[in-house]
Every structure is written in C-alpha cells, then in structure tokens.
Short mmCIF file of C-alpha atoms in Angstrom, two decimals:
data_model
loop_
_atom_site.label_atom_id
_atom_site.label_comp_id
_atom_site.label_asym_id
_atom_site.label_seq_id
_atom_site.Cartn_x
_atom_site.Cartn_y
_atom_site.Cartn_z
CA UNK A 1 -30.23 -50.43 24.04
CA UNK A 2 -28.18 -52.42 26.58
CA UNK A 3 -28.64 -52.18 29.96
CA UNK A 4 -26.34 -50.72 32.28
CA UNK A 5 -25.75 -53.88 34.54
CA UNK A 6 -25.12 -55.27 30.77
CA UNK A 7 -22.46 -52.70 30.13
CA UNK A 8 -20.87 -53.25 33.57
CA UNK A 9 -20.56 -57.14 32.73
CA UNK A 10 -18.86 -56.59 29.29
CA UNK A 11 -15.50 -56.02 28.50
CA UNK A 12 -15.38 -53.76 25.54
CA UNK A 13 -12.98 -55.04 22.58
CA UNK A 14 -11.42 -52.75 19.60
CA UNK A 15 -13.52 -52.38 17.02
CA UNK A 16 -12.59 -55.44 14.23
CA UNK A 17 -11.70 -54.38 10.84
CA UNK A 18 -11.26 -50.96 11.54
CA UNK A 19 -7.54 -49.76 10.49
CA UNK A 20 -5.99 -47.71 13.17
CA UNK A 21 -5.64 -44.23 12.60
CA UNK A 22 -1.63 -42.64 13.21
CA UNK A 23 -2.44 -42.02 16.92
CA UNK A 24 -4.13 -45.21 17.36
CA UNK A 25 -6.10 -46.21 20.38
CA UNK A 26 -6.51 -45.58 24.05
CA UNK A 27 -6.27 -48.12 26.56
CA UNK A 28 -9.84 -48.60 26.38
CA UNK A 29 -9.95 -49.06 22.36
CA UNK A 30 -11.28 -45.54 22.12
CA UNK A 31 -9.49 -43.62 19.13
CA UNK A 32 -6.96 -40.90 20.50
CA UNK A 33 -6.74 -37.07 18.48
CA UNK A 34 -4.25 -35.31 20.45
CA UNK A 35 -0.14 -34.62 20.62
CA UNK A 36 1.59 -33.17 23.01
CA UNK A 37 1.72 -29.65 21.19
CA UNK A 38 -2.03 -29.92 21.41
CA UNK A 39 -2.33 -30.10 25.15
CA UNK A 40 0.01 -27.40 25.77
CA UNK A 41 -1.81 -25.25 23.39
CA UNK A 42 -5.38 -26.40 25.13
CA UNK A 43 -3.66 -25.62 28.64
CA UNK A 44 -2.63 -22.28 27.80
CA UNK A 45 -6.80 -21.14 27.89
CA UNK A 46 -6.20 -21.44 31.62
CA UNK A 47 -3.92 -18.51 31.86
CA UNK A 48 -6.70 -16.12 30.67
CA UNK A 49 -9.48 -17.67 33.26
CA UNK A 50 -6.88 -17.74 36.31
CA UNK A 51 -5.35 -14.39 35.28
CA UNK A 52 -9.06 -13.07 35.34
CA UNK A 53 -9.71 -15.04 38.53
CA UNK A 54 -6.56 -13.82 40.68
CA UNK A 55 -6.88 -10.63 39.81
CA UNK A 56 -10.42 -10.09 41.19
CA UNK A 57 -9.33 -11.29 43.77
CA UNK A 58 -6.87 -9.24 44.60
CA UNK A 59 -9.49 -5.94 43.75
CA UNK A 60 -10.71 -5.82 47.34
CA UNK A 61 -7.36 -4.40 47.90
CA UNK A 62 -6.96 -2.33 45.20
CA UNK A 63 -10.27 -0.58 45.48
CA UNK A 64 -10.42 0.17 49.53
CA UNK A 65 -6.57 1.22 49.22
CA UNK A 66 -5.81 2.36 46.00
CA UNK A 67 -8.77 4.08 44.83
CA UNK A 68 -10.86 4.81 47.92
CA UNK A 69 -13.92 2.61 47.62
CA UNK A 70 -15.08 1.22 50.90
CA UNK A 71 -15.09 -2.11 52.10
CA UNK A 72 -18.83 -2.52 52.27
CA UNK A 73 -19.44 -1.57 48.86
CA UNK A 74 -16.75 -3.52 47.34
CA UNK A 75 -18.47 -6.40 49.64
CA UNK A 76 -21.88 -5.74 47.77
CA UNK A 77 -20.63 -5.69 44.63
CA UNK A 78 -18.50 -8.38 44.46
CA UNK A 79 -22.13 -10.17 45.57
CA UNK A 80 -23.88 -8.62 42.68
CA UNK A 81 -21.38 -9.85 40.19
CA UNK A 82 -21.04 -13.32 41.17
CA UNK A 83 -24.99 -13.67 41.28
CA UNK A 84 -24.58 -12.56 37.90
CA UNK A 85 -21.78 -14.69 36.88
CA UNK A 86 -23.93 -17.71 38.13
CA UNK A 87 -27.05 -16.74 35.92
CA UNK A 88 -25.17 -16.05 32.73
CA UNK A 89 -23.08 -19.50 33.16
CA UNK A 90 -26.44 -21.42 32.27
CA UNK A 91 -27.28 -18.89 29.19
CA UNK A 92 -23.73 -19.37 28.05
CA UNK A 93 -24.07 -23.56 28.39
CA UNK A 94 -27.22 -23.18 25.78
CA UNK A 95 -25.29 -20.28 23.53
CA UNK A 96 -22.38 -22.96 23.16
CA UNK A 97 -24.48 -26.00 22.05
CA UNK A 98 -26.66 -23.15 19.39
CA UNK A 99 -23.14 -21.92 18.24
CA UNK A 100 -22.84 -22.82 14.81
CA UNK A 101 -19.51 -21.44 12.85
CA UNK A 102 -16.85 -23.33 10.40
CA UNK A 103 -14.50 -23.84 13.41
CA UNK A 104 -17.46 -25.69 15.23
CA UNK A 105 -19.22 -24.39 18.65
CA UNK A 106 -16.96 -24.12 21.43
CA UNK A 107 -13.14 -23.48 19.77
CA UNK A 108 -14.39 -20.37 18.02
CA UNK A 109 -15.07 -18.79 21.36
CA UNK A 110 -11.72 -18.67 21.96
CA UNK A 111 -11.09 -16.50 18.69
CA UNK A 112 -13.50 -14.21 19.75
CA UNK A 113 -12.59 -13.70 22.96
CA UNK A 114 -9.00 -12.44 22.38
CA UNK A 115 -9.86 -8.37 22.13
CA UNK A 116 -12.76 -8.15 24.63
CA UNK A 117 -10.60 -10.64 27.54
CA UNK A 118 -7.75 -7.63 27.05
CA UNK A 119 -10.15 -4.73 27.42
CA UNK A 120 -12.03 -6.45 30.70
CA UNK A 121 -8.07 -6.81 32.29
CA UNK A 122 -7.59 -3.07 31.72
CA UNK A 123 -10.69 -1.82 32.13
CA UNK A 124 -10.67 -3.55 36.00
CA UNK A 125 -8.03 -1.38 37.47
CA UNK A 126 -9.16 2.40 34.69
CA UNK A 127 -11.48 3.09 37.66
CA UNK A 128 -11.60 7.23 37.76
CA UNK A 129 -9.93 7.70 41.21
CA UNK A 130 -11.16 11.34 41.25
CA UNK A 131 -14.77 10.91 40.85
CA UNK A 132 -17.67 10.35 43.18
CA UNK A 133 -18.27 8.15 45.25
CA UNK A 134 -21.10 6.95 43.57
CA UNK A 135 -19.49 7.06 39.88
CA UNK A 136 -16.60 4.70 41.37
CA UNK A 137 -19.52 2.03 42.81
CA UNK A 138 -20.94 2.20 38.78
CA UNK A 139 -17.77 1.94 36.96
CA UNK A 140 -16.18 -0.95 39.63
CA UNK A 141 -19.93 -3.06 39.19
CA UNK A 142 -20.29 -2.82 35.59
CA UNK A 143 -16.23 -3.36 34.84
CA UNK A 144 -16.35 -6.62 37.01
CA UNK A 145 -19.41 -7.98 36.16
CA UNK A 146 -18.17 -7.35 32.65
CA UNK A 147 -14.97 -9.01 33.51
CA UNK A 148 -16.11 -11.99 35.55
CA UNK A 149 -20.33 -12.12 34.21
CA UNK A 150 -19.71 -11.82 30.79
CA UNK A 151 -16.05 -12.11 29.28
CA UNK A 152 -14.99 -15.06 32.13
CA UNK A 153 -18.12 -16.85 31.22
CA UNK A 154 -17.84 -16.44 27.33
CA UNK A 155 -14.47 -18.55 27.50
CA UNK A 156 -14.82 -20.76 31.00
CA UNK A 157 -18.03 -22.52 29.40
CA UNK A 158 -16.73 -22.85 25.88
CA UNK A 159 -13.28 -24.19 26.86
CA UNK A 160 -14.64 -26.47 29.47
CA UNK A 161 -16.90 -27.58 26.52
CA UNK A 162 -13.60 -28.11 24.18
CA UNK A 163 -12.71 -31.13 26.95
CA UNK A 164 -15.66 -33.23 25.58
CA UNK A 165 -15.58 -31.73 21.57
CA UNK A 166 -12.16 -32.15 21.25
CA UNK A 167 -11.74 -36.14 22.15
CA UNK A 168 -13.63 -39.45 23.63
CA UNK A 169 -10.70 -40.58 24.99
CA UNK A 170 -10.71 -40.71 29.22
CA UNK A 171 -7.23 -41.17 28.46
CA UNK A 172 -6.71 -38.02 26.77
CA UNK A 173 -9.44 -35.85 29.31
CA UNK A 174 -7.14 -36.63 31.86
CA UNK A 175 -4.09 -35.50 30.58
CA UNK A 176 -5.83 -32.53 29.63
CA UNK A 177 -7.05 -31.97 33.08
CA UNK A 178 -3.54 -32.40 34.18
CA UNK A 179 -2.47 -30.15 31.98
CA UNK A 180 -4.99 -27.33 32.47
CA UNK A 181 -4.72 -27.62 36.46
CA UNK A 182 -0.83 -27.15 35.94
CA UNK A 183 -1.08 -23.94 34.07
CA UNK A 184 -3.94 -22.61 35.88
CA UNK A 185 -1.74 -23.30 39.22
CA UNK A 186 1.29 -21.57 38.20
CA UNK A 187 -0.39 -18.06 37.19
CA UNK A 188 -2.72 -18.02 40.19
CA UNK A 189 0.33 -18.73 42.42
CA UNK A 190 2.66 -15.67 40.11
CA UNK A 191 -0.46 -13.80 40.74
CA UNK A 192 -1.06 -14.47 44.53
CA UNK A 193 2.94 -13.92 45.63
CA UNK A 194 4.03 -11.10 42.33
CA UNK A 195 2.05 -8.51 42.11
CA UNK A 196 1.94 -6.71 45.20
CA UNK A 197 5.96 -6.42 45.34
CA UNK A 198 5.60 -5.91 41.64
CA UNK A 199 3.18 -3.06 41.66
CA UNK A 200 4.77 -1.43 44.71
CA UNK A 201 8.00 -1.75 42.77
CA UNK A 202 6.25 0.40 40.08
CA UNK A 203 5.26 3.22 42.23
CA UNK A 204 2.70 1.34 44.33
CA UNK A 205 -0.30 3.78 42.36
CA UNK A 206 -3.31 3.14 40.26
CA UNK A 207 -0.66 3.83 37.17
CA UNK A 208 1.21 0.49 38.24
CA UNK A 209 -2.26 -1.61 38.58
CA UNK A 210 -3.20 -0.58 35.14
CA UNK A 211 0.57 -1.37 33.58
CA UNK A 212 0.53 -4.81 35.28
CA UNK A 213 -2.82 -5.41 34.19
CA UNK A 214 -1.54 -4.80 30.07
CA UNK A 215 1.30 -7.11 30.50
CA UNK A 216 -1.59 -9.82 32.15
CA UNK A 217 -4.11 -9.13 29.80
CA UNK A 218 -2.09 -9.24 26.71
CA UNK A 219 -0.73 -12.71 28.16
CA UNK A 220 -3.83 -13.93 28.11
CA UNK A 221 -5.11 -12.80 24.54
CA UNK A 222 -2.12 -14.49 23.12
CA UNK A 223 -3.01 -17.72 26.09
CA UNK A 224 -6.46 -17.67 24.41
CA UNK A 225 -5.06 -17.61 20.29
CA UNK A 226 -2.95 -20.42 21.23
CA UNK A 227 -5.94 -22.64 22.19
CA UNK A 228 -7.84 -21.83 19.48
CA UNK A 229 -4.65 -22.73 17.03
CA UNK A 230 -4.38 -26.01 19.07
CA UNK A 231 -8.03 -27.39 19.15
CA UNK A 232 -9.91 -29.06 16.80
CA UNK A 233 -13.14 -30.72 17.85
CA UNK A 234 -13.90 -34.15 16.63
CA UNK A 235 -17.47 -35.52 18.27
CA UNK A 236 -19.55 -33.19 16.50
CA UNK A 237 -19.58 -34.88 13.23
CA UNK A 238 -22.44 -36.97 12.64
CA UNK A 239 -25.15 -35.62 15.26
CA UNK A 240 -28.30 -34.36 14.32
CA UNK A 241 -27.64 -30.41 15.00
CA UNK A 242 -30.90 -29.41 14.21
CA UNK A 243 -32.81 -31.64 16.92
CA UNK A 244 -30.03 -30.82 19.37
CA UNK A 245 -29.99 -27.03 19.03
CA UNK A 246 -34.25 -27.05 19.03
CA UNK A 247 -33.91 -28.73 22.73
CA UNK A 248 -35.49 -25.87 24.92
CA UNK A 249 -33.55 -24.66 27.86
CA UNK A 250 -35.93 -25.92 30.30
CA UNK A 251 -35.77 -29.31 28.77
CA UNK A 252 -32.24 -29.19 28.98
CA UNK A 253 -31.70 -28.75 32.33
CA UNK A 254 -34.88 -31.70 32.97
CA UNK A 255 -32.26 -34.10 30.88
CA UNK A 256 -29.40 -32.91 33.07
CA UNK A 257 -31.08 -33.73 36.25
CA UNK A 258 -31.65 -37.21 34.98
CA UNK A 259 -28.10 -37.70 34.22
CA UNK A 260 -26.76 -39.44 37.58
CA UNK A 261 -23.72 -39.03 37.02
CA UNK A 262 -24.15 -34.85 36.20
CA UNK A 263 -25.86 -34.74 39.52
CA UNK A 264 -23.19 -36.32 41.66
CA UNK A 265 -20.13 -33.81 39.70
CA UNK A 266 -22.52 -31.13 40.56
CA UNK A 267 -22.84 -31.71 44.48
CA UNK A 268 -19.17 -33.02 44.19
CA UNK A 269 -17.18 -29.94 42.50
CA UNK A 270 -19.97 -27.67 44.52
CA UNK A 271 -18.32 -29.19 47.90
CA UNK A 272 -14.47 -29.43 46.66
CA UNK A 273 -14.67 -25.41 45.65
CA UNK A 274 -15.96 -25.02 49.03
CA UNK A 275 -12.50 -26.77 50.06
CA UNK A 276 -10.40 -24.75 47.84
CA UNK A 277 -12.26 -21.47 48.65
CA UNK A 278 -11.98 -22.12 53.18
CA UNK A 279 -7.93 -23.38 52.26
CA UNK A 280 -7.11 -20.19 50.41
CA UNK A 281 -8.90 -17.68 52.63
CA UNK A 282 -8.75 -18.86 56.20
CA UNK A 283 -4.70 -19.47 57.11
CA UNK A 284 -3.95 -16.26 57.97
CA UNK A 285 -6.68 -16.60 60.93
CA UNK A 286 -5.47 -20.28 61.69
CA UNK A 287 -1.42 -18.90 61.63
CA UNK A 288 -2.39 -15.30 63.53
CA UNK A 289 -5.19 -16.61 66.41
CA UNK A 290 -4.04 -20.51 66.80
CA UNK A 291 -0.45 -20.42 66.27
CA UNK A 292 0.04 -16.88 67.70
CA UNK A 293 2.13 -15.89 64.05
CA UNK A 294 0.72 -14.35 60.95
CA UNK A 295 4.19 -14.70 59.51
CA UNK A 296 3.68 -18.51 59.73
CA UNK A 297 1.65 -18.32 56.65
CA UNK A 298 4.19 -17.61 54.39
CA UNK A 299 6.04 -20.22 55.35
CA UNK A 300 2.97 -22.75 55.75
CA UNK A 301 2.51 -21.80 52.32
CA UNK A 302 6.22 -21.83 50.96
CA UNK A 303 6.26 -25.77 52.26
CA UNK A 304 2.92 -25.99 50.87
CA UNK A 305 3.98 -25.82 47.12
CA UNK A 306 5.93 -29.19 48.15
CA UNK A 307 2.69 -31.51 47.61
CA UNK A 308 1.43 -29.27 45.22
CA UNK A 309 4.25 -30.19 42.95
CA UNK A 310 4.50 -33.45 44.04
CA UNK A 311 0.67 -34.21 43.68
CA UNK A 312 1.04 -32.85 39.77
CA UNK A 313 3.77 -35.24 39.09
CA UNK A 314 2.01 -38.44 40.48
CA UNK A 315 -1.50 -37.52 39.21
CA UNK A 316 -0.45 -39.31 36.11
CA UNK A 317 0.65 -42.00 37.00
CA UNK A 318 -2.05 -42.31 39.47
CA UNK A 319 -4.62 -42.12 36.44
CA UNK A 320 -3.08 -44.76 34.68
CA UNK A 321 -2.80 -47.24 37.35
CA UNK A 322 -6.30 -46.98 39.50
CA UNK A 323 -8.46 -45.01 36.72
CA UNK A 324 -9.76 -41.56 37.19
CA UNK A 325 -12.96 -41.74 39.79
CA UNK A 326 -10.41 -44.05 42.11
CA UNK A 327 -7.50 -41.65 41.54
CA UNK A 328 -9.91 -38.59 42.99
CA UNK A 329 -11.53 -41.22 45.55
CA UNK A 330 -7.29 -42.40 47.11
CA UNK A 331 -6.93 -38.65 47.72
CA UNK A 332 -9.65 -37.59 49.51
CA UNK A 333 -9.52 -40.61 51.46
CA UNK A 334 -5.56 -39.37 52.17
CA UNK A 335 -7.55 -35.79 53.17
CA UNK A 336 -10.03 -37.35 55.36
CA UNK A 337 -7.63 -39.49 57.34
CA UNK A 338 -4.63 -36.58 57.62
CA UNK A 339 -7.86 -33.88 58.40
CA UNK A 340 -8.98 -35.92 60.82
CA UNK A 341 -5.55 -36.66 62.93
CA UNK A 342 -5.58 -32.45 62.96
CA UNK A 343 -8.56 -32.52 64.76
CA UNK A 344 -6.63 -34.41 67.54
CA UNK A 345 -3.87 -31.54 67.84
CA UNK A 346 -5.35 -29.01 66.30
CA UNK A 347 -3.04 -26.34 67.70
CA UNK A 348 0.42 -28.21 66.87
CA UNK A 349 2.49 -26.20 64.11
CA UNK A 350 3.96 -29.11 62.97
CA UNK A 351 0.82 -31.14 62.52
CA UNK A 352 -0.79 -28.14 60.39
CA UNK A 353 2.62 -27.93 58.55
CA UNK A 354 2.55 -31.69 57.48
CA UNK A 355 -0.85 -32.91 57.72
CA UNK A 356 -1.93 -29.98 55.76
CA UNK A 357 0.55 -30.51 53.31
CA UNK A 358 -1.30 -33.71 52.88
CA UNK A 359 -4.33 -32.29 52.59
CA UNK A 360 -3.28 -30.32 49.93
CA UNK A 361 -1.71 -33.01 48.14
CA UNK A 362 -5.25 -34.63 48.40
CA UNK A 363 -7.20 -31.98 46.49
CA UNK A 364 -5.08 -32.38 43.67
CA UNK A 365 -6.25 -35.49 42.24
CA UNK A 366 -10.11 -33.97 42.05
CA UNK A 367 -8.36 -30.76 41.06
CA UNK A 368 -7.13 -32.49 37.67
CA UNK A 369 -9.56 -34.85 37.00
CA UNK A 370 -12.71 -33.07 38.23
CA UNK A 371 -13.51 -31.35 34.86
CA UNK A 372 -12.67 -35.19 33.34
CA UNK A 373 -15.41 -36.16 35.37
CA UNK A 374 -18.39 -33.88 34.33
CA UNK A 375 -17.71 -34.05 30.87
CA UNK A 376 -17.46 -37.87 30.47
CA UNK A 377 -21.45 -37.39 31.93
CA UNK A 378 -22.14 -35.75 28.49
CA UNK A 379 -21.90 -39.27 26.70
CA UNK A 380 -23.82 -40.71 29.37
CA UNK A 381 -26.18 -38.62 28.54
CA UNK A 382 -26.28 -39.08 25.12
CA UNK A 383 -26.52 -42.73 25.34
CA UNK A 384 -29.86 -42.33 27.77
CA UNK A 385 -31.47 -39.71 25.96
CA UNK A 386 -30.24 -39.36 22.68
CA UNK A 387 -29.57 -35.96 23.47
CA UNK A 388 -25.51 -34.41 23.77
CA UNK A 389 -25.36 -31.48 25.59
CA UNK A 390 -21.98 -30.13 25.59
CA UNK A 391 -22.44 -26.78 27.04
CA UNK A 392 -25.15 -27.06 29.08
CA UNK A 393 -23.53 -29.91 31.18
CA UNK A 394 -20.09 -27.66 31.68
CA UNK A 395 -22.39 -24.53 32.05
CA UNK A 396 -24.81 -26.11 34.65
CA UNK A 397 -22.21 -27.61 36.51
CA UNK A 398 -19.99 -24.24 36.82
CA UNK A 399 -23.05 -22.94 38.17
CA UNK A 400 -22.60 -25.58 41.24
CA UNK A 401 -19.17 -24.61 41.23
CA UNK A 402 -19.71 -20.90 41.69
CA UNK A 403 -22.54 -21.05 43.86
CA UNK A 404 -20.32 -23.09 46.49
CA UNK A 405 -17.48 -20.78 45.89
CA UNK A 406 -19.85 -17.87 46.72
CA UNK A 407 -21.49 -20.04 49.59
CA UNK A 408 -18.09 -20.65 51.28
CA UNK A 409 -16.97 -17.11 51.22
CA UNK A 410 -19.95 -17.01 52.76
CA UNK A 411 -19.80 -19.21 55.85
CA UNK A 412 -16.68 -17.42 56.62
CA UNK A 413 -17.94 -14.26 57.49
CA UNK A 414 -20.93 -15.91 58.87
CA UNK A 415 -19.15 -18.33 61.73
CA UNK A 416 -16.41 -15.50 62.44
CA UNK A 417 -19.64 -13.48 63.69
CA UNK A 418 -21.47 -16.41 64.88
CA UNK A 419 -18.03 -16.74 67.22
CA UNK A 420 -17.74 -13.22 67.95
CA UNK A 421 -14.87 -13.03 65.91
CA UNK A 422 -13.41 -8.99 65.68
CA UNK A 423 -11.00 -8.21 63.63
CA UNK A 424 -9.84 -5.03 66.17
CA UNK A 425 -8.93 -7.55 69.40
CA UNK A 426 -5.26 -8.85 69.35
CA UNK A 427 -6.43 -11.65 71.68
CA UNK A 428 -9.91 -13.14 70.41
CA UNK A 429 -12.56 -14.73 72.72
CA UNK A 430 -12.78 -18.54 72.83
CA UNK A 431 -15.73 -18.52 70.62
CA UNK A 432 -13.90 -16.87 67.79
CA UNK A 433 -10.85 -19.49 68.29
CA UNK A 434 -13.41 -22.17 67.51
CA UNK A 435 -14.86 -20.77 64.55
CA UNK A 436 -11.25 -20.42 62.95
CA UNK A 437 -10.83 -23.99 64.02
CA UNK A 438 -14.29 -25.02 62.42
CA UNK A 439 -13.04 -22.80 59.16
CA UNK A 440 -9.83 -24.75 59.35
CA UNK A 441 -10.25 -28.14 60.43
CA UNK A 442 -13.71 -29.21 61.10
CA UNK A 443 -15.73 -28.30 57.94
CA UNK A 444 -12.99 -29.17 55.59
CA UNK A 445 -12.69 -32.23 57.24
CA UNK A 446 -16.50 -32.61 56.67
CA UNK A 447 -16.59 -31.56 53.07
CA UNK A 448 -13.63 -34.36 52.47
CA UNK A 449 -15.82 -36.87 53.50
CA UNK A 450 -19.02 -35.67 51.80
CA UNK A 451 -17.30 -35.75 48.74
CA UNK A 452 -16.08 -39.18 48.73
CA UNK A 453 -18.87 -40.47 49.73
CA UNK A 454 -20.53 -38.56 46.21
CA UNK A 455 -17.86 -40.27 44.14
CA UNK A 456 -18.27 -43.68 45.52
CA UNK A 457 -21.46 -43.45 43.24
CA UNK A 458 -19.56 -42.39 40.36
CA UNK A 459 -19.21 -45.69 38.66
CA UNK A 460 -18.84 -44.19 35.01
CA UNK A 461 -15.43 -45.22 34.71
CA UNK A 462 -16.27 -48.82 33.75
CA UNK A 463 -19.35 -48.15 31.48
CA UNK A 464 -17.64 -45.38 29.34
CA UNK A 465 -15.95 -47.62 26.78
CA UNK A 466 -18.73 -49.58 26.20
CA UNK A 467 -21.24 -46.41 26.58
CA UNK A 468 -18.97 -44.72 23.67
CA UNK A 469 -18.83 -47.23 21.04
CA UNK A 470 -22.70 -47.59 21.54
CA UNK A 471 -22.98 -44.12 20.67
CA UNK A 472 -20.74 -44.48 17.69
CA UNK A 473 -22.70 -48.18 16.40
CA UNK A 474 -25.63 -45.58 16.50
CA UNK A 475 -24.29 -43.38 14.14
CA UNK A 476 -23.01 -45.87 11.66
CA UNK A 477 -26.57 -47.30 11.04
#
C-alpha cells in the first residue's frame, strides 16, 4: 500500500488498455455513470427531506395557534424528537450498509419510503384539536418523532448514502450536490414565504394545514419514486458483503474516528449548520432591535435570494476551476472578510443588506459541496482499512449535523437570556442589543473562520484519484 505523501507526489494517469465506456471519463480518469436525467431524478429526493424539514418548522406555529398547545410543551417536544432523530441517524447508517435487496442497499429505501413519507406529512397537522391537553402533547410527540426520528431518517441516510453508491466520480458528486442544494432551496424557500398566505387563503383552520399538507406530501412520494427510477448504484460490485455487513457497530464508529478526513466533515458541517441555523432564525431580532424595523426582513430577505441565485450559478464553474475543498475554502474566506467589515458598522442597513448578501453567497459553496465532501471520506476509508462504510459515514456525520443544528437553536435562547433579552419590552436593554449582535455578527463571524480553518486540513482532493484506482487494482487481483 502506497503511502499518502506517495499519492500526493503522483499524478494519476487513465487506466491503459481499458476501452472507454459511452460516458467516458472524468477529469481525473475516474469512469463517469450519470446523465443529466439522472441528476434531476437524484435531486428530486430533496423535495421530500426539505418538505419534511420546513414544515416542522413551521409546527411551532401551528400547534400554539391553531390547535392550542402551549409554547413550552411544543419547546420540550421538539427537544425530545430531535434527541431522537440524532440516535436513530447512527442505527439507520448501520441498517443501510446490512441492507441487502436486488436494487442494492441504499436506492431501495427510496421505494419504501413512498407510503409511510405521505402518512408522516398528514399525520403532522391530524392532531385532535378537541382533546386534552395531555392527548394533544402524545399525538404531537409521537407524530413528529415519527415524522422527523423515523421516516426523515429512513430516506436522509439512505439518499445521502446513494452520493457515494451511485458514482466515484468527484466530478459527478459535485454536480449532484449542486443539484440537490438547488431543489432542496427552492421548496424550503415555497415553504418558508407560501404557506401561511396559502393556508389563510384556505380558511386559515386546522382543515387548511391538513389539505396543504396532502398536496406536500403527495409531492414528495412522487419526489421520492423519481429517485429511485433515476439511481442505480455502481461501487457495490465486487466488495466482500459478508465481512462488511459482520463489522460491529462499535467497530464502525472506531474506523470512522480514524478516518481524518470523516473527522474534519464532522466538526466542519457541525459548525456550518450552526451558520445556517443563527442566519435563518435571528433577522427578525437584528431588523426589529438594531435597525428599529421588523419589516426590514422581508426585504433583507427578498435581496437576499440575489446571491443565493447567483452563488448556484457560479458553484459550477467554481468546482471546475479551483476543485471542490478550494471552492468551499474561496467562500468562507469571502464570509470571513465581508462578516468581519459588519463588525465595524454593525448597525448600518446598508452594510447588513450587502455584506450579508455576501455572506450568504459564501455558504453556498459548502452548501453544495459539503455532502461531496463526507462521502469522498468513504474511499478514504476503504483504502486505510479495507473497510467501506457507506451508511455509517453519512449516518455519523448527520449526527454532527443535527446535534449543531439542535446546539445553535440552542445558544439562541441561551444568550437572549444571558442579555436579558424579553420579548414583552419594545425598547430592549443594552445587554440584549449585544446578544442579537453576538447572534448576528460575532459568532457567525467566528464559526466562518473555524470552519476554514477545518478545511484547510482537508487535503483529499488531490489523493482521491489515485486513492480510487488503488481500491479498484485491489479488486482486480
């Protein structure tokens, strides 16, 4: 086995005397298994996740106003459920790489997932609103932590598993990143600005919530048939399944842990959610406390689709010309710079209008490639241990990703009080003015930095050609 100083100083060539398939190679001589049908049909799964995703969201709402649940329980059990959600995301990873069926281990979880992903929907807004208030807390904790704990997890581990089953090719991950962010983006964002005029349009009752939540849920059973008709997977041919599906959980996780590269995409996506979770939840503070306007946040976030777009269209390109780790690495270093300029004139309209427009545009890159990232670590891991561990590394690593998604939530409730932050005042002391600004500026700015600084370690990019056709001489002997 070479070393990996050896890998770094060789320049992988095509394979001689091998006749190139119809889709021929990447740019790094790996062979490339996907059209263009295929990643449509492999972006679609992201409807079902982010339809599953806004919605629970937006059930804070729906339960304290439309069916009478208060705050503080909805609070708990949204705490519950994602506690769950994080414990069942590592039993899923080792259910994925035990799956055995004719359509492999991950794509037929995308089958099976059609019926039950349309009855979780439903069933999340079929709460009795004329029972007790005990009854309500039971029905809302088991229909979300079926929703989110069992059904979310049964496809998000699965089809993040798909990324690394269904091609080698970096060059095809990406564009299936790409592709996957872009649909994910656009039903979050229907989602987030639809269906409260929507439902209210409907009547504004629990009847409305439940007819919406059809129309979503049957979107995403057909989302979720249309991967499955699109994917194939192609790396499973040729391992040992036996010795890989006899790998105890424990030892899986000790193998993941030894896998640099898994460890750095865990801290790293664990610190970008944090980003994505303080950028979605804290504006209306910044627009309503700072700025003195909570209607500002509908336009901040009307411009704000601006380098949304604009990041999605030069992602692409971006791969192709600096790689994937650099393409993540140029836009956080674009965060840190227009984050830190903010901190300067941190109460200037204008500079949270453009600057944070930047900073948006920055989280775009790790927003596409991100999953790219953690599942090229599953041939790295191969290639050290012998040992490929498809769904453990996505399920492992969505853990990280939850658990900061559940820790930022966090902090924000926790520095609001540590400033003395209430709700009730129309003019807030100045401790609660800097909290907002250290929810808004300050930490963001901080997790920019900490995660560049992870992916400066992230050196994969340049050993993956050479790690793959290793893997592949391996095989042939």
């Amino acid at each position: 086995m070479k070393t990996e100083q050896e890998i770094l100083s060789n320049n992988p060539l095509k394979s001689p005397g091998k006749k190139k398939k119809e889709l021929g190679l990447d740019s790094q001589g790996i062979q490339k298994t996907m059209r263009f049908h295929h990643y449509l049909g492999d972006g679609a799964g992201q409807v079902a996740l982010n339809s599953i995703n806004g919605l629970i969201g937006m059930l804070t709402y729906f339960y304290t106003d439309k069916v009478g649940i208060a705050a503080a329980t909805v609070g708990t059990i949204m705490l519950v459920s994602r506690v769950l959600d994080a414990i069942t995301d590592l039993i899923m990873g080792k259910v994925v790489d035990s799956t055995k069926s004719k359509y492999g281990k991950a794509r037929p979880w995308m089958l099976w997932t059609v019926i039950p992903t349309l009855l979780a929907i439903i069933l999340l807004f079929t709460l009795p609103a004329d029972a007790s208030a005990t009854t309500k807390t039971i029905y809302a904790l088991i229909t979300v932590t079926f929703a989110t704990a069992i059904i979310y997890t049964a496809i998000a581990i699965p089809y993040g598993s798909l990324m690394a089953m269904r091609t080698k090719s970096s060059e095809e991950r990406s564009k299936m990143g790409i592709t996957r962010s872009v649909f994910g983006y656009i039903i979050g964002m229907v989602i987030a600005i639809i269906l409260i005029p929507l439902t209210n349009m409907l009547g504004g009752d629990q009847g409305a919530w439940i007819k919406v939540a059809v129309v979503l849920g049957l979107l995403s059973s057909i989302s979720l048939y249309m991967t499955f008709l699109a994917s194939k997977e192609q790396n499973d041919v040729g391992i040992k399944e036996e010795q890989e599906d006899n790998i105890p959980f424990f030892e899986s996780i000790k193998l993941l842990f030894k896998n640099k590269y898994w460890v750095i995409m865990l801290f790293a996506q664990l610190f970008i959610n944090m980003m994505y979770v303080l950028s979605g939840s804290t504006g209306v503070y910044y627009t309503k406390y700072i700025l003195g306007n909570e209607n500002l946040v509908g336009i901040m976030g009307a411009v704000g689709l601006i380098p949304v777009f604009l990041g999605f269209a030069l992602v692409g390109p971006m791969i192709k010309k600096f790689g994937l780790t650099k393409t993540a690495r140029i836009g956080l270093a674009l965060g840190i710079i227009a984050t830190l300029i903010r901190c300067f004139m941190p109460y200037s309209f204008m500079a949270a209008l453009i600057l944070g427009g930047v900073a948006t545009f920055a989280t775009i890159p790790m927003m596409s490639v991100g999953g790219v990232l953690v599942n090229n670590t599953v041939e790295y891991g191969e290639w050290k241990s012998g040992k490929r561990l498809v769904g453990m590394v996505n399920s492992a690593n969505s853990f990280g990703v939850k658990i900061g998604s559940g820790l930022a939530a966090a902090l924000i409730g926790w520095i609001l009080a540590f400033g003395n932050y209430d709700g009730a005042l129309a003019t807030q002391p100045d401790s609660a003015i800097t909290s907002i600004l250290v929810l808004t500026v300050y930490l963001p700015l901080a997790l920019f930095v900490i995660t560049y600084l992870l992916l400066r370690k992230y050196d994969l990019d340049e050993k993956y050609p050479q790690i793959v056709k290793e893997i592949e001489e391996r095989k042939n002997k």
